[in-house]
Coordinates of C-alpha atoms in Angstrom, one line a residue:
Chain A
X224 CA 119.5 61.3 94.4
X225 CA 116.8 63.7 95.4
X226 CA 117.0 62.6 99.0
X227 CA 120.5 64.5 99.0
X228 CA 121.5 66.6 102.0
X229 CA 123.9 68.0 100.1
X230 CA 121.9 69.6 96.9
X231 CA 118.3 69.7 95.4
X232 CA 116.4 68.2 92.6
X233 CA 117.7 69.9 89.7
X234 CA 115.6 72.5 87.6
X235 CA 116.3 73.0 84.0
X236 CA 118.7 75.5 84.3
X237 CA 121.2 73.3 87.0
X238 CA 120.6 69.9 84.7
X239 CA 122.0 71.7 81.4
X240 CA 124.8 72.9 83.4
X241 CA 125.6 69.8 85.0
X242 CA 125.6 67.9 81.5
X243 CA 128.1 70.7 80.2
X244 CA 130.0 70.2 83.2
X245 CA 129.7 66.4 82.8
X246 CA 131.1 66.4 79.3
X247 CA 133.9 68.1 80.2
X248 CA 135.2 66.4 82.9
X249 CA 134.5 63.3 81.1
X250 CA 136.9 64.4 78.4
X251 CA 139.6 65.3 80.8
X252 CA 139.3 61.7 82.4
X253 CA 139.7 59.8 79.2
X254 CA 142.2 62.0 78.4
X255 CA 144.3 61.4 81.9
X256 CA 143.4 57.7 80.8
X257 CA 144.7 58.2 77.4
X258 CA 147.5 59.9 78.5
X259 CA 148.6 57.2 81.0
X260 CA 147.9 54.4 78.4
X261 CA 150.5 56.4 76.0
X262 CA 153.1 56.7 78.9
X263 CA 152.4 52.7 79.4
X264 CA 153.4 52.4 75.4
X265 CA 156.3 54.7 75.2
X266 CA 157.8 52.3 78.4
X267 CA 157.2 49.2 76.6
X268 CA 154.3 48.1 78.8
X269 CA 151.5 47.3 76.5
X270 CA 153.9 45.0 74.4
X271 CA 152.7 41.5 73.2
X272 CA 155.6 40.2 75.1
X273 CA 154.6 41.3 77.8
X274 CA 150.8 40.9 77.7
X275 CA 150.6 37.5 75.6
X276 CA 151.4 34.9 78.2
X277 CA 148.6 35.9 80.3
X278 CA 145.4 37.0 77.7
X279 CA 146.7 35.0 74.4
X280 CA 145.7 31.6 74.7
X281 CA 147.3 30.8 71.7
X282 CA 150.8 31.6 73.2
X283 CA 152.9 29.0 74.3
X284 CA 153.2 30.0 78.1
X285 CA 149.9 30.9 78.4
X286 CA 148.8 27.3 79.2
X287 CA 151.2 26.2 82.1
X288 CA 150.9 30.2 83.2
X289 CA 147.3 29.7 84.0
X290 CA 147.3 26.3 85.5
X291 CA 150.2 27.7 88.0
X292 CA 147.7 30.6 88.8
X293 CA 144.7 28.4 89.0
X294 CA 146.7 26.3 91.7
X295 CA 147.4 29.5 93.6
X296 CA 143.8 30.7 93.3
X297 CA 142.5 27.2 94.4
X298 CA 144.9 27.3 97.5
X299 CA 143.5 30.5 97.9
X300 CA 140.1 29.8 98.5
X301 CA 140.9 26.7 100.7
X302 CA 142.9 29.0 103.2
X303 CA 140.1 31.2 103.0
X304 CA 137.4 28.8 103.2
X305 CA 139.1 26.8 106.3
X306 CA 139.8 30.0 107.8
X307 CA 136.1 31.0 107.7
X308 CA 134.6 27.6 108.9
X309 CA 136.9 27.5 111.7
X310 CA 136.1 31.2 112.6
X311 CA 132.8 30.9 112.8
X312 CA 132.6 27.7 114.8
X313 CA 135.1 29.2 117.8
X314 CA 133.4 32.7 116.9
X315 CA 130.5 31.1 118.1
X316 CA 131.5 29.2 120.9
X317 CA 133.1 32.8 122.2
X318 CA 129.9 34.6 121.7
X319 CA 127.5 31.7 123.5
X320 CA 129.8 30.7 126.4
X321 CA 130.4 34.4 126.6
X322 CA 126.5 35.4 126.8
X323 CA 125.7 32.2 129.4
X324 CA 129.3 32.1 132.0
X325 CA 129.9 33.2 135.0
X326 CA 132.0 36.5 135.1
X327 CA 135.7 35.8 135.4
X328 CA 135.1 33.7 131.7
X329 CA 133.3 36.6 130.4
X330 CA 136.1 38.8 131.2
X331 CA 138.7 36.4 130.4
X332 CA 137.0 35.9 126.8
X333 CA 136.5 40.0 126.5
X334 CA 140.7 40.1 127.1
X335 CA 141.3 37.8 124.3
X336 CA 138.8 39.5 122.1
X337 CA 140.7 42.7 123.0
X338 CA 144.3 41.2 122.4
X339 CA 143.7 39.3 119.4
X340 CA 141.7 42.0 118.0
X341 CA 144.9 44.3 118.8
X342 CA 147.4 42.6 116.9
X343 CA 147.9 42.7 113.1
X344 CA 146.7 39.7 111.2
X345 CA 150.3 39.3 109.6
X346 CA 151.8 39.1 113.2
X347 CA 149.3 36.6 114.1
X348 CA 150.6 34.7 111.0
X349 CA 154.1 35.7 111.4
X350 CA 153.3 34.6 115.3
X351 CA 152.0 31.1 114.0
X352 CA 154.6 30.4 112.0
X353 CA 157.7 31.1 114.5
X354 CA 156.5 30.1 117.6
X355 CA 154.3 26.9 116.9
X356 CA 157.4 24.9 115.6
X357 CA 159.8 26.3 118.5
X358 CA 157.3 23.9 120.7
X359 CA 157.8 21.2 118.4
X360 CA 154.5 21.6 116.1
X361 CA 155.7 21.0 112.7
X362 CA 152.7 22.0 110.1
X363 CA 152.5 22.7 106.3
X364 CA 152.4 26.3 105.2
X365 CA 148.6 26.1 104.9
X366 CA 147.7 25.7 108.7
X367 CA 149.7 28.2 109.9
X368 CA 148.1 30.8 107.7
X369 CA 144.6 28.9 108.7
X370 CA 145.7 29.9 112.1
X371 CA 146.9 32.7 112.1
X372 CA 143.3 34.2 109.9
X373 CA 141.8 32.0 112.6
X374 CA 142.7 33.8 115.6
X375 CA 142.4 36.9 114.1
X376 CA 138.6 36.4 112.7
X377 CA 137.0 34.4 115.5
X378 CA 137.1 37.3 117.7
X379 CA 135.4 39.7 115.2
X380 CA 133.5 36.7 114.2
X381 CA 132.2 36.1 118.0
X382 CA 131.5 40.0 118.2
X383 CA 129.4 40.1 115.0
X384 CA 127.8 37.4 116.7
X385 CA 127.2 38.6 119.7
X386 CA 125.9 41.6 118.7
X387 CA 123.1 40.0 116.9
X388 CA 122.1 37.6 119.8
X389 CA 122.1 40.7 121.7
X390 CA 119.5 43.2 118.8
X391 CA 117.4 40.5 119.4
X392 CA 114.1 41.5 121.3
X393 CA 113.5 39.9 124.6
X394 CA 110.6 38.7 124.4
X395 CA 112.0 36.1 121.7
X396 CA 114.1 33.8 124.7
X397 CA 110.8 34.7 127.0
X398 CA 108.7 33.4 125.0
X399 CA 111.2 30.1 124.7
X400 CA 111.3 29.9 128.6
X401 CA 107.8 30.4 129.1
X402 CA 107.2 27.0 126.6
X403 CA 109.9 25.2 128.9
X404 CA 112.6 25.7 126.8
X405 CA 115.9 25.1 128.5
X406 CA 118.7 27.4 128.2
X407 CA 120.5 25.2 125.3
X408 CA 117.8 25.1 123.5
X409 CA 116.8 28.3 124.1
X410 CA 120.2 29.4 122.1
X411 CA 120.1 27.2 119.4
X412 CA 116.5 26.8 118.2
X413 CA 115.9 30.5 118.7
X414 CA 118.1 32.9 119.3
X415 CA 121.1 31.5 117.1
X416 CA 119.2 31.1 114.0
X417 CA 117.7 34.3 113.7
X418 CA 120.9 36.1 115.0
X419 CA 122.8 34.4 112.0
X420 CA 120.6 35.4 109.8
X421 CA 120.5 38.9 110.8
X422 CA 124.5 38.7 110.8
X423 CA 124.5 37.0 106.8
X424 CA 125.7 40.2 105.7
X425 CA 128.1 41.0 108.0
X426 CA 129.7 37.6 107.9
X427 CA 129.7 37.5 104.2
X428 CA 131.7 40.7 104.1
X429 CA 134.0 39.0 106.4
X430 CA 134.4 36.3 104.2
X431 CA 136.3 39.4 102.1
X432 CA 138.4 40.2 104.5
X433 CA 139.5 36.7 104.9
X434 CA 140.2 36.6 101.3
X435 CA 142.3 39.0 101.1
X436 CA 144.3 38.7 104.3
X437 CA 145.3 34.7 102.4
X438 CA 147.8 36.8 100.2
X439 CA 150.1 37.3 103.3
X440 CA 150.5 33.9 102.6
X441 CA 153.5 35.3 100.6
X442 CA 155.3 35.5 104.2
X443 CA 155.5 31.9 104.6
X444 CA 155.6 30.9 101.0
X445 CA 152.1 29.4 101.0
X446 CA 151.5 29.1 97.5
X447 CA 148.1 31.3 97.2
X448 CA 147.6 33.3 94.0
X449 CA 150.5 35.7 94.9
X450 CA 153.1 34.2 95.1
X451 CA 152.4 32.2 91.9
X452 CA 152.3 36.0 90.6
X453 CA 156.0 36.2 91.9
X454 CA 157.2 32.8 90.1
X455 CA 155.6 34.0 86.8
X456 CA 157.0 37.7 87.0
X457 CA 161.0 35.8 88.0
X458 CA 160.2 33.8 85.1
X459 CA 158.9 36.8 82.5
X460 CA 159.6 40.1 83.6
X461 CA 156.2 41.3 83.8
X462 CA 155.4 42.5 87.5
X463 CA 153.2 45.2 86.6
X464 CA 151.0 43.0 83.5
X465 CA 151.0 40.0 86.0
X466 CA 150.2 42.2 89.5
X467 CA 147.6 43.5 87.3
X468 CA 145.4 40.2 86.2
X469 CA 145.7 39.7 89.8
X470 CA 144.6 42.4 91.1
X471 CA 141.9 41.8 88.5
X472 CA 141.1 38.1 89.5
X473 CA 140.8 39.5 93.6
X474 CA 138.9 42.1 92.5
X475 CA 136.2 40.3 90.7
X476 CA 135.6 37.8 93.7
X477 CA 135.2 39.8 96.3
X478 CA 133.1 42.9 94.7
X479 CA 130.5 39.8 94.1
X480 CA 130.8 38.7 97.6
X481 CA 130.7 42.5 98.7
X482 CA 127.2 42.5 96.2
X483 CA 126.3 39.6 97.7
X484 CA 126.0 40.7 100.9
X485 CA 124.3 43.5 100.0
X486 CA 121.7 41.8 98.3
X487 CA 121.1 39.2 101.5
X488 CA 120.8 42.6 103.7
X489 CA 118.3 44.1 101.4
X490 CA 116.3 40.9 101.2
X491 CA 116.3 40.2 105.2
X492 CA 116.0 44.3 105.7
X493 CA 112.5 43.6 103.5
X494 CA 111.4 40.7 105.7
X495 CA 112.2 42.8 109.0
X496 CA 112.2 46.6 109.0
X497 CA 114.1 48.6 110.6
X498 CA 115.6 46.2 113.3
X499 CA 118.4 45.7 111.0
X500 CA 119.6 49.5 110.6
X501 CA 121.4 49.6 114.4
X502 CA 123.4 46.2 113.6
X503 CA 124.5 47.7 110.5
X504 CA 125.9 50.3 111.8
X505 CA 127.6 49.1 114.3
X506 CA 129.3 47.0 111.6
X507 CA 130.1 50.0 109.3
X508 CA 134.0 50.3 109.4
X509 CA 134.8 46.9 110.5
X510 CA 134.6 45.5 107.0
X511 CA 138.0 47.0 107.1
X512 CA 139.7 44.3 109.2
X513 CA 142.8 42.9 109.0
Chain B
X179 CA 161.1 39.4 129.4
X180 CA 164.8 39.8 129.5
X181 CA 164.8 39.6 125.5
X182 CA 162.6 42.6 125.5
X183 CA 164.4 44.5 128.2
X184 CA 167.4 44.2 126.5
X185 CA 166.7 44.6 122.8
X186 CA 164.6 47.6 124.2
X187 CA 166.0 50.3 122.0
X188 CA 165.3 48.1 118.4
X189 CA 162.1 47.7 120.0
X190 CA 161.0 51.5 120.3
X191 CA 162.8 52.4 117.2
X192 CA 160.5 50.0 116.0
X193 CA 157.2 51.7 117.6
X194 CA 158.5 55.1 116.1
X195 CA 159.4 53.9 112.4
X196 CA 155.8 52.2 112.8
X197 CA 154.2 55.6 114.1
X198 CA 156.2 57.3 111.6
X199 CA 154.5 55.2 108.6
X200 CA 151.1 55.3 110.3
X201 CA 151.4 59.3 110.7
X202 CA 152.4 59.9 106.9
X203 CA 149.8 57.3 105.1
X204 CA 147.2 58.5 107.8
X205 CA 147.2 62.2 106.5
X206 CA 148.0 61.4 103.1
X207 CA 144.5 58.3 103.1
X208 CA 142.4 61.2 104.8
X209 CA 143.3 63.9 102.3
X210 CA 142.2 61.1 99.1
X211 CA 139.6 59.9 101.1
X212 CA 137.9 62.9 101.7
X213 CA 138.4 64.0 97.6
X214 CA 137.2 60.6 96.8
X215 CA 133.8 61.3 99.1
X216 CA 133.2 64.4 97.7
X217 CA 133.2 62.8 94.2
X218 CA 131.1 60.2 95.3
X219 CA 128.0 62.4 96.6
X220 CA 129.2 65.3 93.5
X221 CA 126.0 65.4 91.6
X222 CA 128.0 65.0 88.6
X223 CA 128.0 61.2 87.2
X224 CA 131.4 61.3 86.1
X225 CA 132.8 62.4 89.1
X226 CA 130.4 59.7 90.8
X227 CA 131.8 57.3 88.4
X228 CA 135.9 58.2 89.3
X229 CA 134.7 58.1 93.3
X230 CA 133.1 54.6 93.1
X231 CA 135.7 53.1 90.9
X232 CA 138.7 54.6 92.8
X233 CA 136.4 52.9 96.0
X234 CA 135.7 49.5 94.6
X235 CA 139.0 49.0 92.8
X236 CA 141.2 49.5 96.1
X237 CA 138.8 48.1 98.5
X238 CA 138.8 44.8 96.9
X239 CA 141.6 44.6 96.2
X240 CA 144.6 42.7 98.4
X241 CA 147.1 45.7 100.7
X242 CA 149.6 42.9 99.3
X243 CA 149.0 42.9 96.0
X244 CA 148.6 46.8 96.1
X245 CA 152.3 46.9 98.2
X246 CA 153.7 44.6 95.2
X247 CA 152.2 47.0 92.8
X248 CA 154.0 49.9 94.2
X249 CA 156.8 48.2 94.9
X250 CA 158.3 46.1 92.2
X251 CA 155.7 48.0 89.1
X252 CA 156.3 51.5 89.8
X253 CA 160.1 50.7 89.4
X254 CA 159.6 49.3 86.1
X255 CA 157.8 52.2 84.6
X256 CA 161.0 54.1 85.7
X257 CA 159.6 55.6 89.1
X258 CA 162.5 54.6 91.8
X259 CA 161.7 55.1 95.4
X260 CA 162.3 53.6 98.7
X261 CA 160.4 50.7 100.0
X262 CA 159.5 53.1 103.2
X263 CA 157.9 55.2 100.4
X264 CA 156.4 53.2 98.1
X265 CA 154.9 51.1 101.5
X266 CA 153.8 54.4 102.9
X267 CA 151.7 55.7 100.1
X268 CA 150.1 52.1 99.0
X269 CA 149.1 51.6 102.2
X270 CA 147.7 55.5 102.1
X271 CA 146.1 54.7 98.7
X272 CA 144.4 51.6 100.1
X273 CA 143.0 53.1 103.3
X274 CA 141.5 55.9 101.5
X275 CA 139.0 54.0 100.1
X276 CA 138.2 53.1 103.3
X277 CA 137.9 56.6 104.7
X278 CA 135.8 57.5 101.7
X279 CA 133.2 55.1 102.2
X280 CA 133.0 55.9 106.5
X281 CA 132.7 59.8 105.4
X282 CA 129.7 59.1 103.2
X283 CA 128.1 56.9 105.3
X284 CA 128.7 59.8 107.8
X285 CA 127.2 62.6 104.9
X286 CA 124.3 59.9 104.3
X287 CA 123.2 60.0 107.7
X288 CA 122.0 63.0 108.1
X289 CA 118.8 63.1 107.7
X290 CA 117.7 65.3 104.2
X291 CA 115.0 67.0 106.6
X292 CA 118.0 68.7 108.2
X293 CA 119.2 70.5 105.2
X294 CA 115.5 71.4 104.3
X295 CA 114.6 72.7 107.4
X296 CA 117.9 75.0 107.0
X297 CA 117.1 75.7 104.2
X298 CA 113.3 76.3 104.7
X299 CA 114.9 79.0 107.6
X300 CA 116.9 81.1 105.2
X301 CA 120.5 79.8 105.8
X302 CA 122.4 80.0 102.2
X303 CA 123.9 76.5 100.9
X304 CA 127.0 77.5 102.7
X305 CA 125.5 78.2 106.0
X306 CA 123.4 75.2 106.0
X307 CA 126.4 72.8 104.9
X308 CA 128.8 74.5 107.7
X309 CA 126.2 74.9 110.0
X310 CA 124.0 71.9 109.5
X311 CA 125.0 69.4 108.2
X312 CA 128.7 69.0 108.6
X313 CA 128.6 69.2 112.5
X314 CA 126.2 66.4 112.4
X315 CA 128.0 64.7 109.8
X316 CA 131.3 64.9 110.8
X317 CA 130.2 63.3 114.7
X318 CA 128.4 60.6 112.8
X319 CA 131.8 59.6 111.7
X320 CA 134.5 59.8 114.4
X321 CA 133.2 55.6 115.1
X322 CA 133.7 54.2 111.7
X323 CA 136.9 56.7 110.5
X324 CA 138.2 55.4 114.1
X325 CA 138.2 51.9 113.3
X326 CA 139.5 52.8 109.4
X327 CA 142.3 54.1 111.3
X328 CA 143.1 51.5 114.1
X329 CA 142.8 49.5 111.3
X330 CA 145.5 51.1 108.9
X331 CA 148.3 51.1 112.1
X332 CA 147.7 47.0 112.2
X333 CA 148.3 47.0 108.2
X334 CA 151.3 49.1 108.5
X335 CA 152.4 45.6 109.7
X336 CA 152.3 44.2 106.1
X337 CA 154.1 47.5 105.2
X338 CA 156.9 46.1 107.4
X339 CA 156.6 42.5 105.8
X340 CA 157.7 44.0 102.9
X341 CA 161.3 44.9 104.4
X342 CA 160.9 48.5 104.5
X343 CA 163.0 48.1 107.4
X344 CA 163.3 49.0 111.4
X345 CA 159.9 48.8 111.9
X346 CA 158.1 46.8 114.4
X347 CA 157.7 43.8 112.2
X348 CA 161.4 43.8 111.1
X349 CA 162.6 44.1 114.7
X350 CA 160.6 40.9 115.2
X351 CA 162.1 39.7 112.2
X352 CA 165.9 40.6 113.2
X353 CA 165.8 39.5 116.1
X354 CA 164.2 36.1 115.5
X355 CA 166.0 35.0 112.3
X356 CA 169.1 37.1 111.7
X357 CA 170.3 36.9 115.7
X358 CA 168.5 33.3 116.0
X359 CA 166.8 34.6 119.9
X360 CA 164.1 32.9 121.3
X361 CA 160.9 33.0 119.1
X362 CA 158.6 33.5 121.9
X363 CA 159.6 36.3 124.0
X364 CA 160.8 38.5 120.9
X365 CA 157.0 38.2 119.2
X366 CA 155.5 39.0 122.5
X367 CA 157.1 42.3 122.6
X368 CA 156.7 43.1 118.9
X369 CA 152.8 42.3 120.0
X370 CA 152.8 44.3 123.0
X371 CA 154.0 46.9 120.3
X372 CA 151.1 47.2 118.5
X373 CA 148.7 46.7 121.2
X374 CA 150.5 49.8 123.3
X375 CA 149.7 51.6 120.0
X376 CA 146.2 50.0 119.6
X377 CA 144.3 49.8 122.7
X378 CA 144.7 53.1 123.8
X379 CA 143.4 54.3 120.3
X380 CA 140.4 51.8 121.0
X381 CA 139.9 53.6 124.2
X382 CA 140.1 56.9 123.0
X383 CA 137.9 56.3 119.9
X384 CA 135.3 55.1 122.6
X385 CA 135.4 58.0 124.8
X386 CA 134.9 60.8 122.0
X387 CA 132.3 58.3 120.8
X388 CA 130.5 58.8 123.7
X389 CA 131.3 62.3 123.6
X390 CA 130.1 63.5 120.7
X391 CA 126.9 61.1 120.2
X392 CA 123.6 62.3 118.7
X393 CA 120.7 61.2 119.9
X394 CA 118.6 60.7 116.9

């Protein structure tokens, strides 16, 4: 923390204050903690009725509890996992075919990139889900939630792409033209792989978003992890014990992903300096997505 | 088109109730966002502690599944509300994380040679903060606090999934399955909502960009 803007490398006097300082708000959070825990008794919150189907293994609910909620957290992470593969592969084809075309494609690919990128994931969903089976296309729940994350995360995905194809130096595709390369190979054996690669981060952090945005599954009754959560809480009257393991559950997957990522950008940051700090922040904010 | 013509008035109602949701979770996610970015670059570790957890908890964490929280938990521990309420401030507590994390990327950027050189000059820590670093700090973030924010108008969409009512997504909703019109057109103006909302925040957030830009 030396490297602060904001304050200096304590001296002896500053650290002793700061550990005073330290202990005492430390005592007023546990005891905000404490006193929220005691509110959660006095409502009957932190009873065993409450708590036991979901953390007592030995209770009789707990067992078909947790298979329901593995099935939601398995269809889960196929929505999210087909949602990602398709992503990336039209993200892809965007990005190239926008990089290479003649001008009225670019500009028709940058409108859809701006419209799509426009409209809340949950309308695309909502959008998906109306309108595809007033012309007739009759899907399960699952593809029009694959869709509707689909059209909303190729367009980011094509940009994140893009922008890496782009932070790449020139002399890279020279240097492939200049060995006779032609232009299809130029993209995929040079400039693709290393532009995915410098993207790794930013694509698993997408992954995230896509994760998360497969609870407004609940819309169309998908039957991801949350709405499991609303069978259980109908069946036991525990929205805010149930909400929480969830919560919990979401929680744990995506702050590894998030680590993840951060990991795979400090590793490729080591192997090239520097040329990965302009990408970054270009990125910074967009994790938000949906 | 005629669908949109004539529902018109549901339709702008539902811009304003969306605006209106958008304006109060806004303020509300910039006031906690800011707190929870001063905690986080406090150089006390409890404080540090709070920030990051507060960050990584909501962050991670479904808008849904935050939105069911409020919604159906709060109610349970005796806290009654309306939806339009409870929707407005989960989806305020959720962006704020957000917010937080663009402010301090904004406060790490500047350069610590900045506040030194201020320093080394004879400003006091106030001068050099308002002075100094802020300025730069606070143009370093219009991009990213931009996007939190273009961002939190497209979730207020899930606020509206949640039936808070007369919002966009609900007059797409009424009009679709309670009056049974056709899908199509009435989606296409509950998009062109958003995008009227959207876009020209896009644009805007592009212009100061280049506005306020430090060369570095």
């Amino acid at each position: 923390m030396t490297s602060s803007v904001l304050y200096e490398a304590p001296g002896p006097v500053a650290k002793r204050r700061s550990l005073v300082a330290s202990v005492v708000i430390g005592a007023l959070l546990l005891a905000v903690v404490g006193w929220v825990l005691v509110q959660l008794g006095a409502q009957g919150q932190l009873s065993a009725e409450k708590w036991a189907p979901l953390i007592d293994p030995t209770n009789d609910t707990f067992g078909p509890l947790w298979t329901l909620m593995g099935q939601g957290l398995a269809n889960t992470l196929i929505a999210a996992a087909l949602a990602m593969v398709f992503s990336l592969i039209i993200g892809t084809l965007l990005a190239i075919t926008r990089l290479v075309s003649t001008p009225w494609y670019r500009w028709a690919v940058v409108g859809v990139v701006e419209l799509l990128r426009g409209v809340p994931v949950v309308i695309a969903i909502f959008f998906a889900s109306r309108v595809l089976p007033s012309f007739g296309v009759d899907l399960p729940a699952l593809w029009y939630l694959v869709i509707g994350l689909t059209a909303y995360n190729s367009v980011i995905i094509a940009e994140i792409v893009r922008a890496g194809i782009l932070a790449l130096p020139k002399g890279q595709s020279e240097a492939a033209y200049a060995i006779g390369l032609r232009r299809s190979q130029v993209m995929t054996s040079v400039l693709l792989p290393q532009a995915f690669r410098a993207m790794l981060p930013a694509l698993i952090s997408q992954l995230v978003v896509i994760l998360k945005d497969t609870s407004l599954g609940f819309i169309l009754a998908y039957q991801e992890v949350v709405r499991q959560a609303q069978v259980i809480i109908q069946n036991l009257n525990n929205p805010i014990q149930t909400y929480f393991v969830v919560a919990v559950l979401f929680i744990l997957i995506n702050y590894g992903l998030s680590k993840l990522a951060v990991y795979t950008e400090r590793r490729l940051s080591r192997a090239r300096q520097g040329k990965l700090a302009t990408i970054e922040l270009q990125q910074t904010g967009a994790a938000m997505g949906d | 088109m005629q669908v949109i013509i004539d529902n018109l008035p549901l339709y702008l109602n539902g811009l304003v109730r969306t605006l209106s949701i958008c304006l109060y979770s806004g303020v509300l996610a910039l006031v906690l966002g800011i707190i929870a970015a001063g905690f986080r670059v406090s150089p006390l570790p409890p404080l540090r502690a709070t920030g990051t957890s507060w960050v990584n908890v909501l962050r991670n964490c479904p808008l849904t599944v935050v939105l069911f929280f409020m919604a159906f938990g709060l109610p349970e521990l005796g806290i009654n509300g309306s939806y339009f309420w409870f929707g407005t401030i989960g989806l305020a507590l959720y962006t704020s994380a957000f917010v937080c994390e663009a402010i301090r990327s904004g406060i790490n950027a500047v350069p610590a040679g900045q506040a030194e050189a201020a320093r080394a000059v004879g400003l006091t820590f106030g001068q050099s903060l308002s002075l100094v670093v802020l300025p730069q700090a606070i143009r370093t973030v219009i991009p990213p606090l931009g996007n939190v924010f273009i961002a939190m108008i497209k979730n207020s969409a899930i606020v509206g999934a949640f039936g808070v009512g007369g919002d966009l997504f609900a007059a797409g909703d009424t009009l679709t399955s309670a009056r049974g019109l056709a899908v199509l057109p009435v989606l296409t103006g509950v998009v062109l909502g958003y995008l009227v909302i959207t876009i020209p925040a896009g644009l805007l957030l592009g212009g100061i960009e280049r506005k306020v830009a430090i060369a570095r």
